[in-house]
Amino acid sequence: MSYRGRFAPTPSGPLHFGSLVTALASWLDARYHQGEWRVRMDDLDPPREQPGAADTISRQLEAFGLHWDGALLYQSKRGDAYQAALDALLEQGQAFYCTLSRQQLKALGDVHPGPSVAQPPGPDRAVRLTVPVAALCFDDRLQGRVCAQLAEEEGPFVIRRRDGLFSYQLACALDDRDQGITDVVRGADLLTSTLQQIRVLDCLGATAPRYAHLPVILQPDGRGKISKSMGGAALDPDLKGPLTHAALTCLGLSPPTGLQQATVTDLLQWARENWTPEQLPRGTGLPAPALLQGGKV
């Protein structure tokens, strides 16, 4: 199958610099492999969403020259597909209903005991997916061999919440399968999510994409990654050139200083001509570039 990548933001607010780095890496990798690049809105959690954010994100991507292939996909329109997969997992005995609260789980060391506490179907019940006792592993293009003992670290994980909302892990795995996604480039903060999504795909008899987990961009003060929840500033459209230049530098490229004020078209053309996946940084975190540390965005 030919390369098909994707960028899947949550519309909880506008894109920030960390989002730009991830989107740019995903887009460039797809173009380097002469593949497609899809955009999907992970809009499954209404309490977290910001009205109008999906449209804002679409406009931001276009303003920064990151045009996608095909139609936008919205998770909020995929409920029937998620329910069908959930029913199949329950029927196969791979998933079970659970009534344990967060407080009860905390008393158990935050590790779910497994199907021994399964409950019959009913209201106010989460659905959890079983996990193997053996370590689950995958080979990441940037992070190398990644393994985790899901049974010991968390136990069976939620694929449908008590309030009836489908989980990110279930929806993301199904969307990647149904969209024919072959390659996922995203932040290293999602490594645990990747293992859980691989488990979902394994239970459904599907093949997982190839993954490349980028180091996340840290806040200027070093306190965790730049994120919407931590107040990451929205991308300034008046700084498209400098921001794109800084993002390319974070991705291991060395764009000429003279391109800082270039158009995004010229910057992306230079990036496509000079992109090689081998230049991508390893590790799990990168310091914020000087442009952000100077308080200009």
mmCIF file of C-alpha atoms in Angstrom:
data_model
loop_
_atom_site.group_PDB
_atom_site.id
_atom_site.type_symbol
_atom_site.label_atom_id
_atom_site.label_comp_id
_atom_site.label_asym_id
_atom_site.label_seq_id
_atom_site.Cartn_x
_atom_site.Cartn_y
_atom_site.Cartn_z
ATOM 1 C CA MET A 1 0.000 0.000 0.000
ATOM 2 C CA SER A 2 1.280 3.486 -0.832
ATOM 3 C CA TYR A 3 2.033 5.950 1.943
ATOM 4 C CA ARG A 4 -0.923 7.661 3.601
ATOM 5 C CA GLY A 5 -0.306 9.865 6.610
ATOM 6 C CA ARG A 6 -2.592 12.030 8.718
ATOM 7 C CA PHE A 7 -2.797 14.870 11.206
ATOM 8 C CA ALA A 8 -5.547 14.547 13.798
ATOM 9 C CA PRO A 9 -5.920 17.546 16.118
ATOM 10 C CA THR A 10 -8.473 17.848 18.895
ATOM 11 C CA PRO A 11 -10.527 21.045 18.381
ATOM 12 C CA SER A 12 -10.084 22.205 21.967
ATOM 13 C CA GLY A 13 -8.497 25.422 20.745
ATOM 14 C CA PRO A 14 -6.349 26.830 17.931
ATOM 15 C CA LEU A 15 -3.067 25.254 16.893
ATOM 16 C CA HIS A 16 0.068 26.365 18.763
ATOM 17 C CA PHE A 17 3.757 26.037 17.905
ATOM 18 C CA GLY A 18 3.998 22.422 19.070
ATOM 19 C CA SER A 19 1.045 21.560 16.823
ATOM 20 C CA LEU A 20 2.781 23.256 13.888
ATOM 21 C CA VAL A 21 5.936 21.184 14.369
ATOM 22 C CA THR A 22 3.936 17.947 14.379
ATOM 23 C CA ALA A 23 1.735 18.909 11.426
ATOM 24 C CA LEU A 24 4.746 20.060 9.423
ATOM 25 C CA ALA A 25 6.670 16.841 10.089
ATOM 26 C CA SER A 26 3.672 14.703 9.158
ATOM 27 C CA TRP A 27 3.010 16.722 5.980
ATOM 28 C CA LEU A 28 6.652 16.724 4.857
ATOM 29 C CA ASP A 29 7.051 13.003 5.494
ATOM 30 C CA ALA A 30 3.982 12.280 3.369
ATOM 31 C CA ARG A 31 5.220 14.504 0.541
ATOM 32 C CA TYR A 32 8.722 12.988 0.762
ATOM 33 C CA HIS A 33 7.200 9.532 0.239
ATOM 34 C CA GLN A 34 4.937 10.842 -2.556
ATOM 35 C CA GLY A 35 1.959 9.887 -0.457
ATOM 36 C CA GLU A 36 -1.308 11.366 0.732
ATOM 37 C CA TRP A 37 -1.818 13.516 3.808
ATOM 38 C CA ARG A 38 -5.217 13.480 5.490
ATOM 39 C CA VAL A 39 -6.631 15.704 8.223
ATOM 40 C CA ARG A 40 -9.061 14.389 10.820
ATOM 41 C CA MET A 41 -10.769 16.282 13.615
ATOM 42 C CA ASP A 42 -10.752 14.256 16.829
ATOM 43 C CA ASP A 43 -13.958 15.877 18.067
ATOM 44 C CA LEU A 44 -15.338 13.116 20.280
ATOM 45 C CA ASP A 45 -15.272 14.933 23.610
ATOM 46 C CA PRO A 46 -17.712 17.891 23.612
ATOM 47 C CA PRO A 47 -16.727 19.123 27.109
ATOM 48 C CA ARG A 48 -13.153 19.673 25.862
ATOM 49 C CA GLU A 49 -14.043 21.275 22.542
ATOM 50 C CA GLN A 50 -14.049 24.988 21.828
ATOM 51 C CA PRO A 51 -16.811 26.288 19.546
ATOM 52 C CA GLY A 52 -15.394 27.133 16.139
ATOM 53 C CA ALA A 53 -11.997 25.563 16.863
ATOM 54 C CA ALA A 54 -12.254 23.008 14.041
ATOM 55 C CA ASP A 55 -12.764 25.781 11.484
ATOM 56 C CA THR A 56 -9.944 27.791 13.043
ATOM 57 C CA ILE A 57 -7.575 24.830 12.796
ATOM 58 C CA SER A 58 -8.486 24.266 9.144
ATOM 59 C CA ARG A 59 -7.777 27.921 8.341
ATOM 60 C CA GLN A 60 -4.479 27.801 10.236
ATOM 61 C CA LEU A 61 -3.278 24.762 8.297
ATOM 62 C CA GLU A 62 -4.162 26.422 5.006
ATOM 63 C CA ALA A 63 -2.516 29.704 6.046
ATOM 64 C CA PHE A 64 0.715 27.817 6.767
ATOM 65 C CA GLY A 65 0.561 26.044 3.392
ATOM 66 C CA LEU A 66 -0.295 22.613 4.796
ATOM 67 C CA HIS A 67 -2.999 21.569 2.369
ATOM 68 C CA TRP A 68 -4.510 18.122 2.815
ATOM 69 C CA ASP A 69 -5.776 15.448 0.447
ATOM 70 C CA GLY A 70 -9.391 14.302 0.391
ATOM 71 C CA ALA A 71 -12.185 15.488 2.645
ATOM 72 C CA LEU A 72 -11.846 16.353 6.320
ATOM 73 C CA LEU A 73 -12.990 13.519 8.579
ATOM 74 C CA TYR A 74 -14.873 14.272 11.795
ATOM 75 C CA GLN A 75 -14.928 11.629 14.522
ATOM 76 C CA SER A 76 -18.265 12.973 15.729
ATOM 77 C CA LYS A 77 -19.847 11.553 12.569
ATOM 78 C CA ARG A 78 -18.419 8.055 13.053
ATOM 79 C CA GLY A 79 -20.470 6.828 15.999
ATOM 80 C CA ASP A 80 -22.016 3.896 14.128
ATOM 81 C CA ALA A 81 -18.581 2.537 13.192
ATOM 82 C CA TYR A 82 -17.347 2.822 16.767
ATOM 83 C CA GLN A 83 -20.451 1.109 18.136
ATOM 84 C CA ALA A 84 -20.091 -1.765 15.664
ATOM 85 C CA ALA A 85 -16.494 -2.327 16.737
ATOM 86 C CA LEU A 86 -17.446 -2.107 20.411
ATOM 87 C CA ASP A 87 -20.184 -4.703 19.920
ATOM 88 C CA ALA A 88 -17.738 -7.010 18.138
ATOM 89 C CA LEU A 89 -15.167 -6.721 20.929
ATOM 90 C CA LEU A 90 -17.811 -7.456 23.565
ATOM 91 C CA GLU A 91 -19.107 -10.436 21.618
ATOM 92 C CA GLN A 92 -15.580 -11.831 21.235
ATOM 93 C CA GLY A 93 -14.977 -11.525 24.975
ATOM 94 C CA GLN A 94 -12.174 -9.022 24.381
ATOM 95 C CA ALA A 95 -14.060 -6.273 26.216
ATOM 96 C CA PHE A 96 -16.249 -6.111 29.309
ATOM 97 C CA TYR A 97 -18.473 -3.746 31.290
ATOM 98 C CA CYS A 98 -17.051 -2.174 34.429
ATOM 99 C CA THR A 99 -18.440 0.001 37.249
ATOM 100 C CA LEU A 100 -15.233 0.717 39.164
ATOM 101 C CA SER A 101 -14.852 4.414 39.963
ATOM 102 C CA ARG A 102 -11.624 6.404 39.838
ATOM 103 C CA GLN A 103 -11.513 6.375 43.622
ATOM 104 C CA GLN A 104 -11.826 2.582 43.673
ATOM 105 C CA LEU A 105 -9.086 2.254 41.064
ATOM 106 C CA LYS A 106 -6.846 4.572 43.049
ATOM 107 C CA ALA A 107 -7.288 2.284 46.052
ATOM 108 C CA LEU A 108 -6.088 -0.565 43.820
ATOM 109 C CA GLY A 109 -2.928 1.312 42.868
ATOM 110 C CA ASP A 110 -4.434 2.651 39.620
ATOM 111 C CA VAL A 111 -4.129 -0.796 38.028
ATOM 112 C CA HIS A 112 -7.409 -2.375 36.967
ATOM 113 C CA PRO A 113 -7.777 -5.973 38.235
ATOM 114 C CA GLY A 114 -9.185 -7.250 34.939
ATOM 115 C CA PRO A 115 -12.296 -9.125 33.765
ATOM 116 C CA SER A 116 -12.794 -10.698 37.195
ATOM 117 C CA VAL A 117 -14.815 -7.595 38.128
ATOM 118 C CA ALA A 118 -16.849 -7.548 34.905
ATOM 119 C CA GLN A 119 -20.482 -6.502 35.235
ATOM 120 C CA PRO A 120 -23.557 -7.226 33.098
ATOM 121 C CA PRO A 121 -24.660 -4.559 30.594
ATOM 122 C CA GLY A 122 -26.406 -1.580 32.134
ATOM 123 C CA PRO A 123 -26.367 2.190 32.550
ATOM 124 C CA ASP A 124 -23.438 4.095 34.032
ATOM 125 C CA ARG A 125 -20.933 1.435 32.995
ATOM 126 C CA ALA A 126 -17.648 1.878 31.199
ATOM 127 C CA VAL A 127 -16.424 -0.687 28.686
ATOM 128 C CA ARG A 128 -12.804 -1.792 29.004
ATOM 129 C CA LEU A 129 -10.561 -3.739 26.638
ATOM 130 C CA THR A 130 -8.567 -6.666 27.966
ATOM 131 C CA VAL A 131 -4.777 -6.544 27.744
ATOM 132 C CA PRO A 132 -2.226 -9.356 27.442
ATOM 133 C CA VAL A 133 -0.005 -10.418 30.316
ATOM 134 C CA ALA A 134 3.004 -10.371 27.989
ATOM 135 C CA ALA A 135 4.659 -7.098 27.029
ATOM 136 C CA LEU A 136 3.231 -5.293 24.025
ATOM 137 C CA CYS A 137 5.932 -3.901 21.720
ATOM 138 C CA PHE A 138 6.351 -2.001 18.481
ATOM 139 C CA ASP A 139 9.268 -0.550 16.519
ATOM 140 C CA ASP A 140 9.141 3.225 16.252
ATOM 141 C CA ARG A 141 10.992 4.995 13.450
ATOM 142 C CA LEU A 142 12.477 7.502 15.915
ATOM 143 C CA GLN A 143 12.221 5.985 19.397
ATOM 144 C CA GLY A 144 13.346 2.470 18.481
ATOM 145 C CA ARG A 145 11.833 -0.557 20.215
ATOM 146 C CA VAL A 146 9.027 0.505 22.560
ATOM 147 C CA CYS A 147 7.527 -1.996 25.011
ATOM 148 C CA ALA A 148 5.126 -1.846 27.932
ATOM 149 C CA GLN A 149 3.494 -4.277 30.327
ATOM 150 C CA LEU A 150 -0.015 -2.876 30.026
ATOM 151 C CA ALA A 151 -1.415 -5.476 32.430
ATOM 152 C CA GLU A 152 0.937 -4.278 35.184
ATOM 153 C CA GLU A 153 0.967 -0.553 34.408
ATOM 154 C CA GLU A 154 -2.743 0.142 33.958
ATOM 155 C CA GLY A 155 -4.659 -3.008 33.172
ATOM 156 C CA PRO A 156 -7.678 -3.141 30.861
ATOM 157 C CA PHE A 157 -8.311 0.361 29.522
ATOM 158 C CA VAL A 158 -11.500 2.251 28.742
ATOM 159 C CA ILE A 159 -12.840 2.150 25.191
ATOM 160 C CA ARG A 160 -16.239 3.606 26.063
ATOM 161 C CA ARG A 161 -16.722 5.911 28.995
ATOM 162 C CA ARG A 162 -19.415 5.687 31.653
ATOM 163 C CA ASP A 163 -21.119 8.715 30.086
ATOM 164 C CA GLY A 164 -21.430 6.862 26.774
ATOM 165 C CA LEU A 165 -18.665 8.700 24.911
ATOM 166 C CA PHE A 166 -16.281 6.501 22.933
ATOM 167 C CA SER A 167 -12.658 6.726 24.003
ATOM 168 C CA TYR A 168 -9.876 8.330 22.009
ATOM 169 C CA GLN A 169 -8.043 4.997 21.835
ATOM 170 C CA LEU A 170 -10.926 3.146 20.186
ATOM 171 C CA ALA A 171 -11.873 5.942 17.789
ATOM 172 C CA CYS A 172 -8.323 6.750 16.733
ATOM 173 C CA ALA A 173 -7.449 3.115 16.040
ATOM 174 C CA LEU A 174 -10.613 2.563 13.999
ATOM 175 C CA ASP A 175 -10.173 5.762 12.026
ATOM 176 C CA ASP A 176 -6.603 4.844 11.119
ATOM 177 C CA ARG A 177 -7.798 1.415 9.992
ATOM 178 C CA ASP A 178 -10.776 2.659 8.007
ATOM 179 C CA GLN A 179 -8.878 5.537 6.391
ATOM 180 C CA GLY A 180 -6.088 3.204 5.317
ATOM 181 C CA ILE A 181 -3.472 5.177 7.253
ATOM 182 C CA THR A 182 -0.048 3.597 6.786
ATOM 183 C CA ASP A 183 2.115 6.071 8.708
ATOM 184 C CA VAL A 184 1.545 8.191 11.792
ATOM 185 C CA VAL A 185 3.939 10.989 12.742
ATOM 186 C CA ARG A 186 3.060 12.561 16.098
ATOM 187 C CA GLY A 187 4.385 13.561 19.512
ATOM 188 C CA ALA A 188 6.218 11.268 21.903
ATOM 189 C CA ASP A 189 3.681 12.123 24.608
ATOM 190 C CA LEU A 190 1.337 9.689 22.834
ATOM 191 C CA LEU A 191 3.544 6.592 23.131
ATOM 192 C CA THR A 192 1.261 4.962 25.709
ATOM 193 C CA SER A 193 -1.775 5.768 23.574
ATOM 194 C CA THR A 194 -0.060 4.109 20.630
ATOM 195 C CA LEU A 195 0.381 0.863 22.551
ATOM 196 C CA GLN A 196 -3.290 0.884 23.499
ATOM 197 C CA GLN A 197 -4.350 1.629 19.921
ATOM 198 C CA ILE A 198 -2.197 -1.226 18.671
ATOM 199 C CA ARG A 199 -4.011 -3.463 21.158
ATOM 200 C CA VAL A 200 -7.386 -2.326 19.770
ATOM 201 C CA LEU A 201 -6.238 -3.080 16.231
ATOM 202 C CA ASP A 202 -4.839 -6.470 17.263
ATOM 203 C CA CYS A 203 -8.191 -7.441 18.789
ATOM 204 C CA LEU A 204 -9.955 -6.434 15.573
ATOM 205 C CA GLY A 205 -7.519 -8.344 13.364
ATOM 206 C CA ALA A 206 -6.132 -5.178 11.772
ATOM 207 C CA THR A 207 -2.554 -4.127 11.052
ATOM 208 C CA ALA A 208 -1.213 -1.086 12.873
ATOM 209 C CA PRO A 209 0.405 1.780 10.943
ATOM 210 C CA ARG A 210 4.100 2.554 11.123
ATOM 211 C CA TYR A 211 4.807 5.146 13.807
ATOM 212 C CA ALA A 212 7.311 7.958 14.268
ATOM 213 C CA HIS A 213 7.032 9.742 17.616
ATOM 214 C CA LEU A 214 8.662 13.160 17.614
ATOM 215 C CA PRO A 215 10.103 14.866 20.685
ATOM 216 C CA VAL A 216 7.542 17.338 22.026
ATOM 217 C CA ILE A 217 8.400 21.033 22.190
ATOM 218 C CA LEU A 218 8.844 22.097 25.798
ATOM 219 C CA GLN A 219 7.537 25.331 27.265
ATOM 220 C CA PRO A 220 10.094 28.158 27.449
ATOM 221 C CA ASP A 221 10.293 27.713 31.239
ATOM 222 C CA GLY A 222 10.846 23.964 30.814
ATOM 223 C CA ARG A 223 7.654 22.984 32.662
ATOM 224 C CA GLY A 224 6.276 20.327 30.357
ATOM 225 C CA LYS A 225 5.276 20.466 26.723
ATOM 226 C CA ILE A 226 3.627 23.368 24.942
ATOM 227 C CA SER A 227 -0.057 22.488 24.890
ATOM 228 C CA LYS A 228 -3.507 24.019 24.667
ATOM 229 C CA SER A 229 -4.303 22.962 28.215
ATOM 230 C CA MET A 230 -1.198 24.808 29.449
ATOM 231 C CA GLY A 231 -2.073 27.972 27.569
ATOM 232 C CA GLY A 232 0.063 27.488 24.466
ATOM 233 C CA ALA A 233 -0.269 30.636 22.345
ATOM 234 C CA ALA A 234 -2.202 30.374 19.093
ATOM 235 C CA LEU A 235 -0.102 30.589 15.935
ATOM 236 C CA ASP A 236 0.307 34.218 14.880
ATOM 237 C CA PRO A 237 -0.554 34.513 11.156
ATOM 238 C CA ASP A 238 1.707 37.570 10.935
ATOM 239 C CA LEU A 239 4.682 35.374 11.857
ATOM 240 C CA LYS A 240 4.130 32.532 9.383
ATOM 241 C CA GLY A 241 7.659 32.776 7.999
ATOM 242 C CA PRO A 242 9.577 32.954 11.293
ATOM 243 C CA LEU A 243 7.385 30.289 12.904
ATOM 244 C CA THR A 244 7.762 27.882 9.975
ATOM 245 C CA HIS A 245 11.518 28.545 9.919
ATOM 246 C CA ALA A 246 11.726 27.781 13.657
ATOM 247 C CA ALA A 247 9.618 24.630 13.259
ATOM 248 C CA LEU A 248 11.887 23.335 10.497
ATOM 249 C CA THR A 249 14.894 23.947 12.731
ATOM 250 C CA CYS A 250 13.231 21.920 15.499
ATOM 251 C CA LEU A 251 12.828 19.094 12.987
ATOM 252 C CA GLY A 252 16.569 18.861 12.422
ATOM 253 C CA LEU A 253 16.756 20.904 9.232
ATOM 254 C CA SER A 254 18.983 23.963 8.791
ATOM 255 C CA PRO A 255 17.013 26.479 6.747
ATOM 256 C CA PRO A 256 19.087 29.523 5.731
ATOM 257 C CA THR A 257 18.645 32.546 7.989
ATOM 258 C CA GLY A 258 17.606 34.537 4.951
ATOM 259 C CA LEU A 259 14.454 32.426 4.667
ATOM 260 C CA GLN A 260 13.060 33.613 8.013
ATOM 261 C CA GLN A 261 11.032 36.289 6.248
ATOM 262 C CA ALA A 262 10.276 34.179 3.169
ATOM 263 C CA THR A 263 6.765 33.152 2.206
ATOM 264 C CA VAL A 264 5.519 29.818 3.500
ATOM 265 C CA THR A 265 5.398 28.639 -0.118
ATOM 266 C CA ASP A 266 9.140 29.233 -0.507
ATOM 267 C CA LEU A 267 9.904 27.763 2.915
ATOM 268 C CA LEU A 268 7.918 24.604 2.239
ATOM 269 C CA GLN A 269 9.524 24.232 -1.170
ATOM 270 C CA TRP A 270 12.965 24.467 0.446
ATOM 271 C CA ALA A 271 11.883 21.981 3.115
ATOM 272 C CA ARG A 272 10.627 19.467 0.568
ATOM 273 C CA GLU A 273 13.907 19.670 -1.330
ATOM 274 C CA ASN A 274 15.967 19.166 1.828
ATOM 275 C CA TRP A 275 13.792 16.795 3.862
ATOM 276 C CA THR A 276 15.181 13.440 4.922
ATOM 277 C CA PRO A 277 13.575 11.393 7.711
ATOM 278 C CA GLU A 278 17.042 10.528 9.044
ATOM 279 C CA GLN A 279 17.458 14.151 10.180
ATOM 280 C CA LEU A 280 14.507 14.003 12.534
ATOM 281 C CA PRO A 281 15.485 14.413 16.205
ATOM 282 C CA ARG A 282 15.239 11.535 18.657
ATOM 283 C CA GLY A 283 14.334 11.670 22.316
ATOM 284 C CA THR A 284 11.104 12.803 23.929
ATOM 285 C CA GLY A 285 11.533 16.569 24.385
ATOM 286 C CA LEU A 286 13.112 19.606 22.718
ATOM 287 C CA PRO A 287 13.638 23.097 24.161
ATOM 288 C CA ALA A 288 11.463 25.867 22.794
ATOM 289 C CA PRO A 289 13.173 27.882 20.039
ATOM 290 C CA ALA A 290 14.456 31.394 20.708
ATOM 291 C CA LEU A 291 11.446 32.892 18.932
ATOM 292 C CA LEU A 292 9.152 31.547 21.664
ATOM 293 C CA GLN A 293 11.576 32.208 24.502
ATOM 294 C CA GLY A 294 11.692 35.842 23.512
ATOM 295 C CA GLY A 295 7.980 36.154 24.170
ATOM 296 C CA LYS A 296 7.134 37.150 20.598
ATOM 297 C CA VAL A 297 4.386 34.546 20.215
#
